[in-house]
Short mmCIF file of C-alpha atoms in Angstrom, two decimals:
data_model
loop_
_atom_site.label_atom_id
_atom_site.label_comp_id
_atom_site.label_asym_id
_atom_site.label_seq_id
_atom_site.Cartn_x
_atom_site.Cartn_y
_atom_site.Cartn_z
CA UNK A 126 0.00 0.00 0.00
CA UNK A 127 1.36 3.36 -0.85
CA UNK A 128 0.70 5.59 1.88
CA UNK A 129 0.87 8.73 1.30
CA UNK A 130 -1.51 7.91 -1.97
CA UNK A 131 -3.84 6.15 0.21
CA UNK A 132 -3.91 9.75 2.62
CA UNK A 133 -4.71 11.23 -0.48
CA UNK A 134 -7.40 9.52 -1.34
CA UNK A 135 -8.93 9.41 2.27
CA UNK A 136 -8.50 13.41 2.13
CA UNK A 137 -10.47 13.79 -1.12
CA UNK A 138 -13.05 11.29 0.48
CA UNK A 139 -13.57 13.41 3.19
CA UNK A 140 -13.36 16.80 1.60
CA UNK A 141 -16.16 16.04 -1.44
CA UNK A 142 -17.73 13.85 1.18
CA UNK A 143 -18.66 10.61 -0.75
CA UNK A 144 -16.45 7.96 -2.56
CA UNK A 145 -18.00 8.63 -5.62
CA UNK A 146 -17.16 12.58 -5.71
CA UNK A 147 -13.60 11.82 -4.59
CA UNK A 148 -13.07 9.34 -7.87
CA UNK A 149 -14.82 11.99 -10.05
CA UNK A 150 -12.02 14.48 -8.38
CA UNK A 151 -8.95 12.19 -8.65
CA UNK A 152 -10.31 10.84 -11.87
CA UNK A 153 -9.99 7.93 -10.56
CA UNK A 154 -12.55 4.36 -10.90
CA UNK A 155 -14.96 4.26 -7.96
CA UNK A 156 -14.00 0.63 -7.06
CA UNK A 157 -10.23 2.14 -6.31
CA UNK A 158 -11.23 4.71 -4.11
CA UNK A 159 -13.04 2.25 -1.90
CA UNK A 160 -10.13 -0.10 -2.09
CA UNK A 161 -7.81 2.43 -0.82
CA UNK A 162 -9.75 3.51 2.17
CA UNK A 163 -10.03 -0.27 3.26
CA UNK A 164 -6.58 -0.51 3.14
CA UNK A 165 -6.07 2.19 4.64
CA UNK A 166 -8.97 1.29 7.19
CA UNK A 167 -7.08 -2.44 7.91
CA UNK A 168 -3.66 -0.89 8.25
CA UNK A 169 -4.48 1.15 11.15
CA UNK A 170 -6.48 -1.56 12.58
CA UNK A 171 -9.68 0.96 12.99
CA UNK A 172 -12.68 2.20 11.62
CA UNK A 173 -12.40 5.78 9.78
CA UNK A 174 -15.71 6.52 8.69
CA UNK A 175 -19.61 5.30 10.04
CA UNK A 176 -21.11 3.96 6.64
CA UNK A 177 -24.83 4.51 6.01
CA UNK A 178 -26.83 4.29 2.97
CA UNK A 179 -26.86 7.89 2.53
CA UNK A 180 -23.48 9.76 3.83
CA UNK A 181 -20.16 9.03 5.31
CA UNK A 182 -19.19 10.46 9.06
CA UNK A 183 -15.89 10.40 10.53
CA UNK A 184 -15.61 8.45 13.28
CA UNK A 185 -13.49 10.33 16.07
CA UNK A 186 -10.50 7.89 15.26
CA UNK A 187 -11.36 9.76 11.41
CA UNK A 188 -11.46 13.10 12.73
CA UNK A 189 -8.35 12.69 14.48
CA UNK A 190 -6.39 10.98 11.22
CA UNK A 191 -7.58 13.91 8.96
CA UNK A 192 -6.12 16.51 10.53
CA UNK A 193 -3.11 14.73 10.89
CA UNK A 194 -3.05 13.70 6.94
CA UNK A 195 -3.41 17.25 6.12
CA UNK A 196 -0.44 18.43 7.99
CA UNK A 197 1.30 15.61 6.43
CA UNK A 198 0.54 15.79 3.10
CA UNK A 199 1.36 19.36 3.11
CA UNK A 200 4.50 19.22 4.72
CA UNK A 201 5.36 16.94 1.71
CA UNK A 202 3.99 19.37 -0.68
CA UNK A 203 6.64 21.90 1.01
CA UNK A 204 9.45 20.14 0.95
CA UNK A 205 8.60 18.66 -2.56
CA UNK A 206 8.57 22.61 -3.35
CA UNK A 207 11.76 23.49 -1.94
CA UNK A 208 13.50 20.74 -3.28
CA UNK A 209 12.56 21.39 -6.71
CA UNK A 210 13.49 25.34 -6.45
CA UNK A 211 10.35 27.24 -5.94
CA UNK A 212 11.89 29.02 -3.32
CA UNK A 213 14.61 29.99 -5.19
CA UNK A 214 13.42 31.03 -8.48
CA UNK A 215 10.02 32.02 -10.00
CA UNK A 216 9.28 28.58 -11.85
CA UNK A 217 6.70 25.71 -11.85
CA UNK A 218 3.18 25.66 -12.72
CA UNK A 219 0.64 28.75 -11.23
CA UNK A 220 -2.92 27.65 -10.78
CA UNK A 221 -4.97 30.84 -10.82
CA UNK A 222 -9.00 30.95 -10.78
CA UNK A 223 -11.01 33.82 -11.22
CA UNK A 224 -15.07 35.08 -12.24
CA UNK A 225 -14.97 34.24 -15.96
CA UNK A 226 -15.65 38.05 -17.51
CA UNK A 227 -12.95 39.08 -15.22
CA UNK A 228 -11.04 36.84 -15.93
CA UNK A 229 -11.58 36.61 -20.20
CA UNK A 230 -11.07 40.90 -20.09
CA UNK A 231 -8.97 42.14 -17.56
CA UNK A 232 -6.80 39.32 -16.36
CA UNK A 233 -5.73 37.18 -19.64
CA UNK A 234 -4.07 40.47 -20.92
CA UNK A 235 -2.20 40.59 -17.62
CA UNK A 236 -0.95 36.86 -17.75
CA UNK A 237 -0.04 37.55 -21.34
CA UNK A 238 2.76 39.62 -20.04
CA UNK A 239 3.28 37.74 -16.92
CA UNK A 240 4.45 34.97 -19.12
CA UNK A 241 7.17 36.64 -21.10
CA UNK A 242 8.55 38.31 -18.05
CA UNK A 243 8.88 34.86 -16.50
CA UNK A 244 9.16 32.23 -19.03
CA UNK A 245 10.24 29.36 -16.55
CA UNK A 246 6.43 29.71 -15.32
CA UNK A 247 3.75 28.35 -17.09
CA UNK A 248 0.04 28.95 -15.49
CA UNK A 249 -3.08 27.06 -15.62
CA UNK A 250 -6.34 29.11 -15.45
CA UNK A 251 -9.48 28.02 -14.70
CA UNK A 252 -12.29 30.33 -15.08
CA UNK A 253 -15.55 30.07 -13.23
CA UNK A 254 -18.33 32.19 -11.71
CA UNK A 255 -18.20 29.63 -8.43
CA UNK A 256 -16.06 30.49 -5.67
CA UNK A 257 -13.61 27.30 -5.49
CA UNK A 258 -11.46 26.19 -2.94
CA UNK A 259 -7.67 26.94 -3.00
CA UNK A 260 -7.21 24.14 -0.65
CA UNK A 261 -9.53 21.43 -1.84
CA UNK A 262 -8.91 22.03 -5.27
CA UNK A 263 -5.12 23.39 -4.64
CA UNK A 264 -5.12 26.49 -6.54
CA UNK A 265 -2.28 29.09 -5.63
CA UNK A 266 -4.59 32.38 -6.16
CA UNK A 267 -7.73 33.54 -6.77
CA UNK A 268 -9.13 36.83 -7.75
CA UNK A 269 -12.22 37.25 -5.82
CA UNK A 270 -15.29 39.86 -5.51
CA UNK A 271 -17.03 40.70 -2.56
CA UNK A 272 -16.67 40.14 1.03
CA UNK A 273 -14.15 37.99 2.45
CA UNK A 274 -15.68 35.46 5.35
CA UNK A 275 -12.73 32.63 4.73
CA UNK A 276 -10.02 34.01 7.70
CA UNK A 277 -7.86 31.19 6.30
CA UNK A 278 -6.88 33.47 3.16
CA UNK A 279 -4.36 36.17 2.82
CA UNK A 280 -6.13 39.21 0.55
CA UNK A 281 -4.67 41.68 -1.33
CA UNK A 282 -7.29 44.84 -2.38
CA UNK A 283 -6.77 45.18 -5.96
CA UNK A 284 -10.05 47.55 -6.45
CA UNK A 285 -13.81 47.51 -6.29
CA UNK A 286 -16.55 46.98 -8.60
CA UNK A 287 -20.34 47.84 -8.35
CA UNK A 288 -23.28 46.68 -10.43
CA UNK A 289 -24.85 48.45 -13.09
CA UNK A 290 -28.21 48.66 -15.19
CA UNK A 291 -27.87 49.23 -18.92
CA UNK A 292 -29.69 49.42 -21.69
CA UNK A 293 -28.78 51.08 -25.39
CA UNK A 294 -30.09 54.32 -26.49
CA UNK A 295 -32.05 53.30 -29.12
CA UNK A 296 -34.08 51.17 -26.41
CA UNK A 297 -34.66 54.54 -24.42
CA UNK A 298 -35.31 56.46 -27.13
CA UNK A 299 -38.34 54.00 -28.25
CA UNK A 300 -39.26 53.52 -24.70
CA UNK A 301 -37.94 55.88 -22.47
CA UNK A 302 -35.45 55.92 -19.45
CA UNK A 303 -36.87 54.19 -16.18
CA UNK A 304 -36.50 57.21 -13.26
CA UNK A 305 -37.12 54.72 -10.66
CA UNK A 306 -36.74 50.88 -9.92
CA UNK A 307 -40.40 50.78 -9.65
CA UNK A 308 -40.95 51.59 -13.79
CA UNK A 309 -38.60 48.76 -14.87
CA UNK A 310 -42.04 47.17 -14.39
CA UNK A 311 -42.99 48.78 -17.94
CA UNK A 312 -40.09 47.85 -19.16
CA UNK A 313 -38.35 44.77 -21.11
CA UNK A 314 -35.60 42.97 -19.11
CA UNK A 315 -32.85 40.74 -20.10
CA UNK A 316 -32.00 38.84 -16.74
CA UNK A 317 -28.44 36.88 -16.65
CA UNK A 318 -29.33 33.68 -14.68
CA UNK A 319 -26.34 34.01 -12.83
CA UNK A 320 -26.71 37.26 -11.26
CA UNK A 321 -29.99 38.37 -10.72
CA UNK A 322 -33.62 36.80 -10.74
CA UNK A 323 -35.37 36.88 -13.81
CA UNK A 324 -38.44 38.03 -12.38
CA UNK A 325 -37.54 39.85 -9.23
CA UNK A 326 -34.14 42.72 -8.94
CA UNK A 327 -33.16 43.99 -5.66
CA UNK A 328 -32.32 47.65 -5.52
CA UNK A 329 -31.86 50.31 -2.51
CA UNK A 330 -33.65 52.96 -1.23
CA UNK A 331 -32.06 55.23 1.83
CA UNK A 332 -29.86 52.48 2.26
CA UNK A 333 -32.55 49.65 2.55
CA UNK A 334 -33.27 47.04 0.14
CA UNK A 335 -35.95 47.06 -1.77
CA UNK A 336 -37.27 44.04 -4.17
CA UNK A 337 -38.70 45.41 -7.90
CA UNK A 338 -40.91 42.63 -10.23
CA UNK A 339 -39.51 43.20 -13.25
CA UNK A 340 -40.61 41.36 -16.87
CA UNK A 341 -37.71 39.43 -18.71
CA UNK A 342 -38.30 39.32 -21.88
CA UNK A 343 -34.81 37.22 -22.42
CA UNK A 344 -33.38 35.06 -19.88
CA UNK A 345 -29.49 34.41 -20.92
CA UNK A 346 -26.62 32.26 -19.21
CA UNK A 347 -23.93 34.63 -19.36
CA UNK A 348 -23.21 38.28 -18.85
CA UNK A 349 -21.62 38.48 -21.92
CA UNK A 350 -24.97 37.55 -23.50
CA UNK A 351 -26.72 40.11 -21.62
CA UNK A 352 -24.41 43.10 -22.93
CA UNK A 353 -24.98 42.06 -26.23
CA UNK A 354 -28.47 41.67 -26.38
CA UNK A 355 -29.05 45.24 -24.30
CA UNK A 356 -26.68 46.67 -27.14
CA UNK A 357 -28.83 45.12 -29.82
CA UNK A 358 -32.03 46.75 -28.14
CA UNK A 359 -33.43 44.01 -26.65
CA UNK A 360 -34.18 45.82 -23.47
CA UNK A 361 -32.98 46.87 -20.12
CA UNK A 362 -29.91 44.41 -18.10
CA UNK A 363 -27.65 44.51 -15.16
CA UNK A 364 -24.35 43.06 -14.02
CA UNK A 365 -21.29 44.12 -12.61
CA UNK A 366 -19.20 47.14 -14.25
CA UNK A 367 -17.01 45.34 -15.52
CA UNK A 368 -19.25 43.30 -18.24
CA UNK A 369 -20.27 46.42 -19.61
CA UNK A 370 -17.36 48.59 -19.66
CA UNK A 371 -16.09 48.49 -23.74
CA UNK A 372 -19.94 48.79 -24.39
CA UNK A 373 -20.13 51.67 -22.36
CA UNK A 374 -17.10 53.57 -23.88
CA UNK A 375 -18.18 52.74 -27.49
CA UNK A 376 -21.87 54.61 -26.67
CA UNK A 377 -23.48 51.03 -27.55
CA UNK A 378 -25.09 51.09 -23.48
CA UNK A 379 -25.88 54.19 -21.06
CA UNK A 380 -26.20 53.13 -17.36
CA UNK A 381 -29.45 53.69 -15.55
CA UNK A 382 -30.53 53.83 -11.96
CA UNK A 383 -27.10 54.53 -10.48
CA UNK A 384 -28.25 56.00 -7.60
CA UNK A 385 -30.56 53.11 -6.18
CA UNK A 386 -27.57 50.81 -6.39
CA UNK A 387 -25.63 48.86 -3.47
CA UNK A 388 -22.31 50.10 -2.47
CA UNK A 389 -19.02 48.62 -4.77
CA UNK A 390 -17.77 45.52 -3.47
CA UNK A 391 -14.35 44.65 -2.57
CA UNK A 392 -12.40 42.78 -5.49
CA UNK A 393 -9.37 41.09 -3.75
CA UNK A 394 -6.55 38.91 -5.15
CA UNK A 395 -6.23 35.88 -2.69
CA UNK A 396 -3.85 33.41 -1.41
CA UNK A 397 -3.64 30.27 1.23
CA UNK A 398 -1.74 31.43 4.60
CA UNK A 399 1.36 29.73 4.39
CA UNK A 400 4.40 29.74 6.56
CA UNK A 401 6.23 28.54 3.01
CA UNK A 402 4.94 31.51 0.20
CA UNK A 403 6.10 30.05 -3.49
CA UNK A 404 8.39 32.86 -4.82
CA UNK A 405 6.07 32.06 -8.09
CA UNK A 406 3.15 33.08 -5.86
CA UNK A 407 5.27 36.36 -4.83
CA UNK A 408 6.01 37.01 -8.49
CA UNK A 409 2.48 36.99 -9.25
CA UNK A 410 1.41 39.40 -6.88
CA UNK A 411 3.90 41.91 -7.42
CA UNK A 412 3.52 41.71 -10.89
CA UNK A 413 -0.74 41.37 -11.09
CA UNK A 414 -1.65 43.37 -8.22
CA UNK A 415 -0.20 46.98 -9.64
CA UNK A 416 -1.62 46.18 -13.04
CA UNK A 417 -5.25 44.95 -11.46
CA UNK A 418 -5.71 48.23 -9.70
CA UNK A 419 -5.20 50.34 -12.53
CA UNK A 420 -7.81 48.47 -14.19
CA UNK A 421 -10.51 48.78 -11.42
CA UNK A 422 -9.30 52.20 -11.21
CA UNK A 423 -10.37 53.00 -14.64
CA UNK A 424 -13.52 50.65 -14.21
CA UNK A 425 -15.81 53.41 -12.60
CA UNK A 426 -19.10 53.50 -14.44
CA UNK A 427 -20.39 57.13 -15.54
CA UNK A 428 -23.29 59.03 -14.36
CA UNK A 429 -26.57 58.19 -15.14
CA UNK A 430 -27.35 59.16 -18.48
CA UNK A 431 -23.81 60.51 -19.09
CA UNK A 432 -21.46 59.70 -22.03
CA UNK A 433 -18.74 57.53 -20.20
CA UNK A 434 -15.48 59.27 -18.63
CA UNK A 435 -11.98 57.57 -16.92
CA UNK A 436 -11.60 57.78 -14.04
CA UNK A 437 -8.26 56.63 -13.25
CA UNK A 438 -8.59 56.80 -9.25
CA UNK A 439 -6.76 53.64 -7.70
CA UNK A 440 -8.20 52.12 -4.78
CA UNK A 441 -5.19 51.47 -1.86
CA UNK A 442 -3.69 48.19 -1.19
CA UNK A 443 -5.37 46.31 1.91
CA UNK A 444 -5.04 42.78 3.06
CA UNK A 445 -7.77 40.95 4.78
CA UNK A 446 -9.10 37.46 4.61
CA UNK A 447 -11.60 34.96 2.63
#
């Protein structure tokens, strides 16, 4: 029995919480995964998980193990590290996840240059509107939006971002502007599954929140979608700033409603707390962060019913934790 594969396995078991998830993760036939725990079971001579029809619990003996094979495992994963010079010299591979607009506009140009400035470095990026775990799924960074609850990260402020409410000016000029969340309710929607209900939008009023029936005439799955069928005419659509911004500067959208709109949220680049910090991780930051910032910094939407401006404020550095 290999051991430290077996510890593996029994980590991925208990992290997806099944043995069918953890071969699906490891890739990796169910009937292996279940051998591997039982050998792993009969070699410490004890019982690691209560077995119903429905879940697996950790039995205390379990609980105890797990913690242990985590501080294991990533010991190895240090020295492993070390040994093969990421502590020495940017190089090795760079898992990096981020929202998939974000990531697509604003972040692919940055890794573009990242690369040639470090060519021992190659980077894997995996774009998703989920928030995934840098442990479970061992990604090095993540850029992240909105508050923080995860006090296991290490977050670097690289900006903010707020949501926004668009539609093109031919739309308003055959239907008019809404003044008020309440007249979107005469109005065609385009709702972006992800982000907002298709029938309901929540908007705020003196600070409270406030839930609008709206009519979506077009449901879409992506953001992307959504700015192209409000710049088409389609009808009125909301998303973050960020979706929206090369529509805004060409005069394709006009942003509506500013001022019944939650405060910007925090957009932070974020690592795992680690007494051992990659030097490719390092060379990352100091490279991304700078570059991310000026971005968001440019990424302020213009006034309601105004022809777009930059703004090229930058938001200050700040590190916190999610």
């Amino acid at each position: 029995m290999d051991r430290l594969e077996s510890m593996s396995t029994f980590l991925a078991v208990v992290e997806t919480g099944s043995l069918s998830a953890a071969a699906r993760r490891l890739k990796t036939p169910l009937a292996t995964v279940s051998r591997k725990v039982s050998e792993l079971e009969s070699h410490l001579r004890t019982k690691l998980f209560n077995r119903s029809s429905r879940k697996l619990v950790l039995t205390d003996a379990g609980s105890s193990y797990f913690a242990a094979c985590k501080r294991i495992l990533a010991d190895v994963t240090e020295a492993e590290r070390a040994a093969s010079g990421e502590y020495s010299q940017p190089t090795g591979e760079l898992i990096v996840t981020a929202p998939v607009g974000l990531g697509r506009a604003y972040l692919i140009p940055i890794l573009a240059d990242f690369l040639k400035a470090y060519p021992d470095i190659k980077v894997s990026l995996q774009l998703a509107d989920r928030v995934q775990s840098l442990f479970q799924e061992q990604i090095d960074l993540g850029l992240r939006i909105g508050p923080l609850p995860d006090s296991t990260l290490i977050a670097v402020r690289v900006g903010t971002t707020r949501r926004v409410v668009c539609a093109s000016p031919a739309y308003l000029a055959a239907h008019g502007a809404p003044r008020t969340p309440d007249e979107l309710a005469g109005h065609d929607c385009i709702a972006y599954a992800g982000f907002m209900s298709p029938d309901v939008w929540t908007f705020f009023k003196d600070k409270t929140a406030v839930a609008v029936p709206v009519r979506a005439r077009l449901v879409v799955g992506s953001a992307e979608a959504a700015c192209d069928a409000a710049c088409v005419g389609i009808g009125i659509t909301s998303a973050f700033a960020y979706h929206f911004q090369a529509a805004l500067k060409r005069g394709d959208l006009t942003t509506l409603l500013d001022e019944f709109q939650p405060e910007p949220l925090p957009v932070n680049l974020v690592y795992a707390a680690n007494r051992f910090l990659p030097i490719k991780v390092r060379a990352f930051l100091d490279f991304a962060a700078p570059r991310l910032k000026t971005v968001f910094g440019e990424l302020q939407p213009p006034a309601s019913g105004q022809p777009p401006t930059k703004n090229l404020r930058k938001s200050g550095p700040r590190s916190s934790s999610i």
